[in-house]
């Protein structure tokens, strides 16, 4: 059984941006053992910047590493089962190719240029980052970068379903945190509570005011 979850951006700044602009993420669908992010290119712009191309996509940031091409990207945080293995698959993808396109570089006079540093060109349009823990929740970041630099030009992802699967997906049990923490989790974890049960056992101290 599937349930569609209203798309939430990661941070307060991104939430504000979503209210003011379009987004290329059409929906996020939860399945029993997977999360599927549905992407459809929206608000694509290709501008000239001092003789080089600047690509922007609605609702996405631009990478800002000195001496590196500026590429649109967005990152999601996913909640994953404790013992599950995580796999990523890009399905139903359609792309467009722009030959001989020279992308604008990010420049910062105060930062030393390092051609090997920073988020530049992912091997795929989507990639999983390093896993981590936030209190009792196991989390993994997913970066979607719809623009890739190839040898003969630039390839742009037009549409796709980004599927993150979890093997042996089982729910957490007996996780206790306050309602305030639950709201915080919901603000940046796009599939919060998919694999966790929440109990609010917050106890406030009793005070005697004289």
XYZ file of C-alpha atoms in Angstrom:
210
model
C 0.000 0.000 0.000
C 1.377 3.390 -0.965
C 0.875 6.744 0.630
C 1.914 10.063 -0.864
C 3.613 12.458 1.508
C 3.531 16.205 1.040
C 6.967 17.341 -0.068
C 9.015 18.994 2.665
C 12.276 20.774 2.018
C 15.113 20.331 4.442
C 15.468 23.615 6.203
C 13.418 26.614 7.161
C 15.066 28.586 4.359
C 14.102 25.939 1.810
C 10.548 25.839 3.129
C 10.280 29.585 2.616
C 11.743 29.243 -0.876
C 9.189 26.573 -1.792
C 6.336 28.908 -0.946
C 7.740 31.531 -3.303
C 8.829 29.428 -6.283
C 8.271 26.248 -8.274
C 9.903 22.951 -7.481
C 10.960 20.045 -9.687
C 10.028 17.500 -7.024
C 6.428 16.554 -7.774
C 5.849 14.104 -4.919
C 7.462 11.704 -2.489
C 5.843 8.263 -2.234
C 6.338 5.845 0.650
C 6.155 2.115 0.013
C 6.537 -0.749 2.475
C 10.273 -1.010 1.952
C 11.170 2.049 -0.136
C 10.854 5.780 -0.722
C 10.343 7.089 -4.272
C 11.073 10.724 -5.123
C 9.331 11.811 -8.310
C 11.213 14.447 -10.306
C 10.018 16.517 -13.282
C 12.229 19.349 -14.527
C 10.604 22.721 -13.774
C 11.862 26.289 -13.906
C 14.933 25.432 -16.006
C 16.994 28.432 -17.100
C 20.181 28.654 -19.152
C 21.849 32.051 -18.950
C 25.050 33.571 -20.272
C 27.510 34.662 -17.601
C 30.598 36.326 -19.062
C 30.612 33.962 -22.022
C 29.861 30.840 -19.973
C 26.623 29.045 -19.214
C 24.842 29.288 -15.887
C 22.153 26.649 -15.317
C 19.480 27.094 -12.672
C 16.551 24.852 -11.707
C 13.604 26.047 -9.631
C 13.777 25.146 -5.956
C 17.419 24.030 -6.074
C 20.636 25.507 -4.770
C 23.802 26.047 -6.804
C 27.022 24.413 -5.663
C 29.584 26.963 -4.478
C 33.071 25.505 -4.450
C 35.807 27.820 -5.683
C 37.075 26.868 -9.132
C 34.307 24.304 -9.676
C 31.308 24.447 -12.040
C 28.106 25.694 -10.405
C 25.633 22.835 -10.578
C 22.027 22.784 -9.294
C 21.357 20.292 -6.500
C 19.076 19.536 -3.587
C 19.501 17.205 -0.623
C 16.948 15.149 1.302
C 17.309 13.353 4.624
C 15.750 9.891 4.812
C 14.913 7.819 7.880
C 16.013 4.199 7.436
C 15.484 0.985 9.451
C 18.230 0.108 11.931
C 19.552 -3.060 10.240
C 18.508 -2.464 6.631
C 20.832 -2.175 3.657
C 20.116 0.859 1.495
C 20.175 0.868 -2.328
C 19.497 3.619 -4.843
C 18.011 3.218 -8.312
C 17.138 5.855 -10.896
C 14.060 4.731 -12.820
C 12.183 6.024 -15.879
C 14.814 8.669 -16.533
C 14.682 10.970 -19.524
C 17.480 13.409 -20.351
C 18.460 16.210 -22.719
C 21.988 16.811 -24.005
C 23.625 20.203 -24.581
C 26.831 19.814 -26.630
C 29.900 22.015 -26.192
C 28.429 23.836 -23.201
C 31.001 25.540 -20.991
C 29.649 26.052 -17.478
C 30.381 29.048 -15.287
C 32.722 28.481 -12.353
C 32.112 29.627 -8.802
C 34.662 32.261 -7.800
C 35.602 33.431 -4.338
C 38.741 35.528 -4.096
C 39.130 34.644 -0.414
C 39.118 30.877 -1.000
C 42.048 29.005 -2.479
C 41.002 27.164 -5.623
C 41.253 23.391 -5.295
C 40.226 21.581 -8.461
C 39.703 18.285 -6.594
C 37.585 19.577 -3.719
C 33.879 19.970 -3.149
C 30.690 18.669 -4.722
C 31.295 18.849 -8.454
C 30.130 16.210 -10.883
C 28.382 13.174 -9.383
C 28.759 9.822 -11.148
C 24.974 9.689 -11.328
C 22.132 12.190 -11.184
C 21.516 11.021 -7.612
C 23.767 9.724 -4.837
C 23.520 8.598 -1.222
C 25.837 10.206 1.336
C 27.279 8.944 4.599
C 24.820 7.530 7.094
C 24.490 8.950 10.579
C 22.393 8.929 13.726
C 20.263 11.634 15.285
C 19.288 10.425 18.724
C 17.501 7.106 18.017
C 16.985 7.622 14.291
C 19.289 6.292 11.580
C 19.486 8.791 8.713
C 21.043 8.998 5.253
C 21.292 12.043 2.938
C 20.228 11.762 -0.689
C 21.585 14.354 -3.119
C 19.823 14.953 -6.423
C 21.961 16.747 -9.020
C 20.044 16.951 -12.331
C 22.995 18.352 -14.322
C 26.009 16.231 -15.266
C 29.161 17.254 -17.113
C 30.187 14.807 -19.824
C 33.133 14.775 -22.213
C 31.244 16.374 -25.117
C 28.844 18.620 -23.210
C 26.254 18.730 -20.443
C 23.397 16.307 -19.801
C 20.265 17.479 -17.962
C 17.780 15.162 -16.275
C 14.257 15.898 -17.500
C 12.308 13.412 -15.405
C 12.901 10.376 -13.225
C 11.752 8.346 -10.257
C 14.508 8.164 -7.645
C 13.901 4.965 -5.682
C 15.661 4.315 -2.370
C 15.037 0.743 -1.169
C 15.598 -0.752 2.274
C 16.205 -4.479 2.635
C 14.634 -6.242 5.630
C 12.689 -3.092 6.450
C 11.218 -3.328 9.945
C 9.836 -0.638 12.209
C 11.682 0.784 15.167
C 9.882 0.119 18.429
C 9.482 1.997 21.670
C 11.121 5.213 20.519
C 10.310 8.025 22.903
C 10.795 11.726 22.263
C 8.843 14.892 22.811
C 6.255 16.337 20.444
C 8.647 19.247 19.874
C 11.327 16.829 18.636
C 8.745 15.122 16.444
C 7.993 18.451 14.764
C 11.721 19.034 14.261
C 12.141 15.630 12.614
C 9.181 16.264 10.344
C 10.704 19.564 9.201
C 13.659 17.920 7.454
C 13.206 14.113 7.303
C 10.986 13.548 4.277
C 9.785 10.062 5.322
C 9.673 10.573 9.075
C 7.722 7.860 10.933
C 7.800 5.505 7.967
C 9.891 3.088 10.046
C 9.416 4.393 13.573
C 6.713 4.479 16.213
C 6.576 7.578 18.368
C 5.687 7.836 22.045
C 5.714 11.131 23.874
C 6.810 10.412 27.429
C 7.997 13.906 28.201
C 7.746 14.666 31.899
C 7.856 18.246 33.062
C 9.119 18.983 36.595
C 6.563 20.089 39.133
C 7.310 23.413 40.727
C 5.988 25.089 43.816
C 5.934 28.862 43.536
C 5.747 30.674 46.870
